[in-house]
Amino acid sequence: MMTHLHGERLTAWITAAEQAVLPGVSRFATGLNADLAAVTAGLSLPFSSGPVEGNVNRIKMIKRQMYGRAGFDLLRKRVLLS
């Protein structure tokens, strides 16, 4: 479902998961119903937030490396130059 963009199968999976004996899986499936449209779109559409997440991860890594060493100005320079 996740790798082949089959979001239309989600409601059937949620129904099966809610009836499962495993409490963690059934709770997770119930939580998916709270925002079903967004989850279905995320499993159906070809768009990805991967590049954005990669940049956020890079900036957080630089910030962790510089923790306690310098202020915002140096952090800004390092992010822009890397």
PDB file of C-alpha atoms in Angstrom:
ATOM      1  CA  MET A   1       0.000   0.000   0.000  1.00  0.00           C
ATOM      2  CA  MET A   2       2.786   2.437   0.858  1.00  0.00           C
ATOM      3  CA  THR A   3       5.257   1.648  -1.907  1.00  0.00           C
ATOM      4  CA  HIS A   4       2.761   1.297  -4.761  1.00  0.00           C
ATOM      5  CA  LEU A   5       0.437   4.235  -3.898  1.00  0.00           C
ATOM      6  CA  HIS A   6      -2.662   2.147  -3.154  1.00  0.00           C
ATOM      7  CA  GLY A   7      -4.380   4.500  -0.697  1.00  0.00           C
ATOM      8  CA  GLU A   8      -7.804   3.203  -1.693  1.00  0.00           C
ATOM      9  CA  ARG A   9      -7.045  -0.008   0.230  1.00  0.00           C
ATOM     10  CA  LEU A  10      -6.669   1.904   3.509  1.00  0.00           C
ATOM     11  CA  THR A  11     -10.284   1.653   4.698  1.00  0.00           C
ATOM     12  CA  ALA A  12     -10.254  -2.137   4.310  1.00  0.00           C
ATOM     13  CA  TRP A  13      -6.969  -2.332   6.218  1.00  0.00           C
ATOM     14  CA  ILE A  14      -8.298  -0.098   8.997  1.00  0.00           C
ATOM     15  CA  THR A  15     -11.393  -2.286   9.355  1.00  0.00           C
ATOM     16  CA  ALA A  16      -9.269  -5.432   9.599  1.00  0.00           C
ATOM     17  CA  ALA A  17      -6.816  -3.801  12.007  1.00  0.00           C
ATOM     18  CA  GLU A  18      -9.564  -2.542  14.340  1.00  0.00           C
ATOM     19  CA  GLN A  19     -10.888  -6.085  14.628  1.00  0.00           C
ATOM     20  CA  ALA A  20      -7.430  -7.475  15.367  1.00  0.00           C
ATOM     21  CA  VAL A  21      -6.623  -8.814  18.804  1.00  0.00           C
ATOM     22  CA  LEU A  22      -3.472  -6.674  19.031  1.00  0.00           C
ATOM     23  CA  PRO A  23      -4.330  -3.553  21.052  1.00  0.00           C
ATOM     24  CA  GLY A  24      -1.538  -1.411  19.630  1.00  0.00           C
ATOM     25  CA  VAL A  25      -2.537  -2.063  16.028  1.00  0.00           C
ATOM     26  CA  SER A  26      -6.233  -1.461  16.668  1.00  0.00           C
ATOM     27  CA  ARG A  27      -5.483   1.814  18.481  1.00  0.00           C
ATOM     28  CA  PHE A  28      -3.248   2.927  15.613  1.00  0.00           C
ATOM     29  CA  ALA A  29      -5.992   2.144  13.089  1.00  0.00           C
ATOM     30  CA  THR A  30      -8.538   4.066  15.154  1.00  0.00           C
ATOM     31  CA  GLY A  31      -6.176   7.043  15.208  1.00  0.00           C
ATOM     32  CA  LEU A  32      -5.894   6.951  11.414  1.00  0.00           C
ATOM     33  CA  ASN A  33      -9.653   7.489  11.169  1.00  0.00           C
ATOM     34  CA  ALA A  34      -9.235  10.898  12.824  1.00  0.00           C
ATOM     35  CA  ASP A  35      -7.576  12.269   9.673  1.00  0.00           C
ATOM     36  CA  LEU A  36      -8.567   9.717   7.049  1.00  0.00           C
ATOM     37  CA  ALA A  37      -8.544  12.119   4.085  1.00  0.00           C
ATOM     38  CA  ALA A  38      -4.971  13.262   4.718  1.00  0.00           C
ATOM     39  CA  VAL A  39      -3.666   9.742   5.295  1.00  0.00           C
ATOM     40  CA  THR A  40      -5.378   8.463   2.141  1.00  0.00           C
ATOM     41  CA  ALA A  41      -3.916  11.356   0.138  1.00  0.00           C
ATOM     42  CA  GLY A  42      -0.469  10.634   1.546  1.00  0.00           C
ATOM     43  CA  LEU A  43      -0.738   7.009   0.467  1.00  0.00           C
ATOM     44  CA  SER A  44      -2.180   7.827  -2.962  1.00  0.00           C
ATOM     45  CA  LEU A  45      -0.390  10.899  -4.295  1.00  0.00           C
ATOM     46  CA  PRO A  46       3.114  10.761  -5.784  1.00  0.00           C
ATOM     47  CA  PHE A  47       4.329  13.837  -3.880  1.00  0.00           C
ATOM     48  CA  SER A  48       6.976  13.508  -1.178  1.00  0.00           C
ATOM     49  CA  SER A  49       8.362  15.748   1.532  1.00  0.00           C
ATOM     50  CA  GLY A  50      11.696  13.913   1.408  1.00  0.00           C
ATOM     51  CA  PRO A  51      13.806  16.823   0.122  1.00  0.00           C
ATOM     52  CA  VAL A  52      12.400  19.157   2.773  1.00  0.00           C
ATOM     53  CA  GLU A  53      13.008  16.616   5.529  1.00  0.00           C
ATOM     54  CA  GLY A  54      16.574  16.150   4.267  1.00  0.00           C
ATOM     55  CA  ASN A  55      17.277  19.873   4.581  1.00  0.00           C
ATOM     56  CA  VAL A  56      15.733  20.013   8.053  1.00  0.00           C
ATOM     57  CA  ASN A  57      17.877  17.056   9.121  1.00  0.00           C
ATOM     58  CA  ARG A  58      21.024  18.758   7.738  1.00  0.00           C
ATOM     59  CA  ILE A  59      20.280  22.015   9.569  1.00  0.00           C
ATOM     60  CA  LYS A  60      19.594  20.188  12.844  1.00  0.00           C
ATOM     61  CA  MET A  61      22.882  18.313  12.503  1.00  0.00           C
ATOM     62  CA  ILE A  62      24.799  21.569  12.012  1.00  0.00           C
ATOM     63  CA  LYS A  63      22.978  23.100  14.980  1.00  0.00           C
ATOM     64  CA  ARG A  64      23.881  20.124  17.199  1.00  0.00           C
ATOM     65  CA  GLN A  65      27.524  20.335  16.148  1.00  0.00           C
ATOM     66  CA  MET A  66      27.655  24.021  17.053  1.00  0.00           C
ATOM     67  CA  TYR A  67      25.714  23.813  20.318  1.00  0.00           C
ATOM     68  CA  GLY A  68      27.147  26.261  22.845  1.00  0.00           C
ATOM     69  CA  ARG A  69      29.887  27.516  20.524  1.00  0.00           C
ATOM     70  CA  ALA A  70      28.413  30.459  18.693  1.00  0.00           C
ATOM     71  CA  GLY A  71      25.329  32.553  18.110  1.00  0.00           C
ATOM     72  CA  PHE A  72      22.779  32.704  15.362  1.00  0.00           C
ATOM     73  CA  ASP A  73      24.985  34.700  12.954  1.00  0.00           C
ATOM     74  CA  LEU A  74      27.636  31.982  12.706  1.00  0.00           C
ATOM     75  CA  LEU A  75      24.983  29.268  12.471  1.00  0.00           C
ATOM     76  CA  ARG A  76      23.325  31.161   9.612  1.00  0.00           C
ATOM     77  CA  LYS A  77      26.640  31.483   7.755  1.00  0.00           C
ATOM     78  CA  ARG A  78      27.424  27.822   8.165  1.00  0.00           C
ATOM     79  CA  VAL A  79      23.981  26.723   6.954  1.00  0.00           C
ATOM     80  CA  LEU A  80      24.179  28.961   3.899  1.00  0.00           C
ATOM     81  CA  LEU A  81      27.723  27.875   3.009  1.00  0.00           C
ATOM     82  CA  SER A  82      27.178  24.142   3.383  1.00  0.00           C
TER      83      SER A  82
END
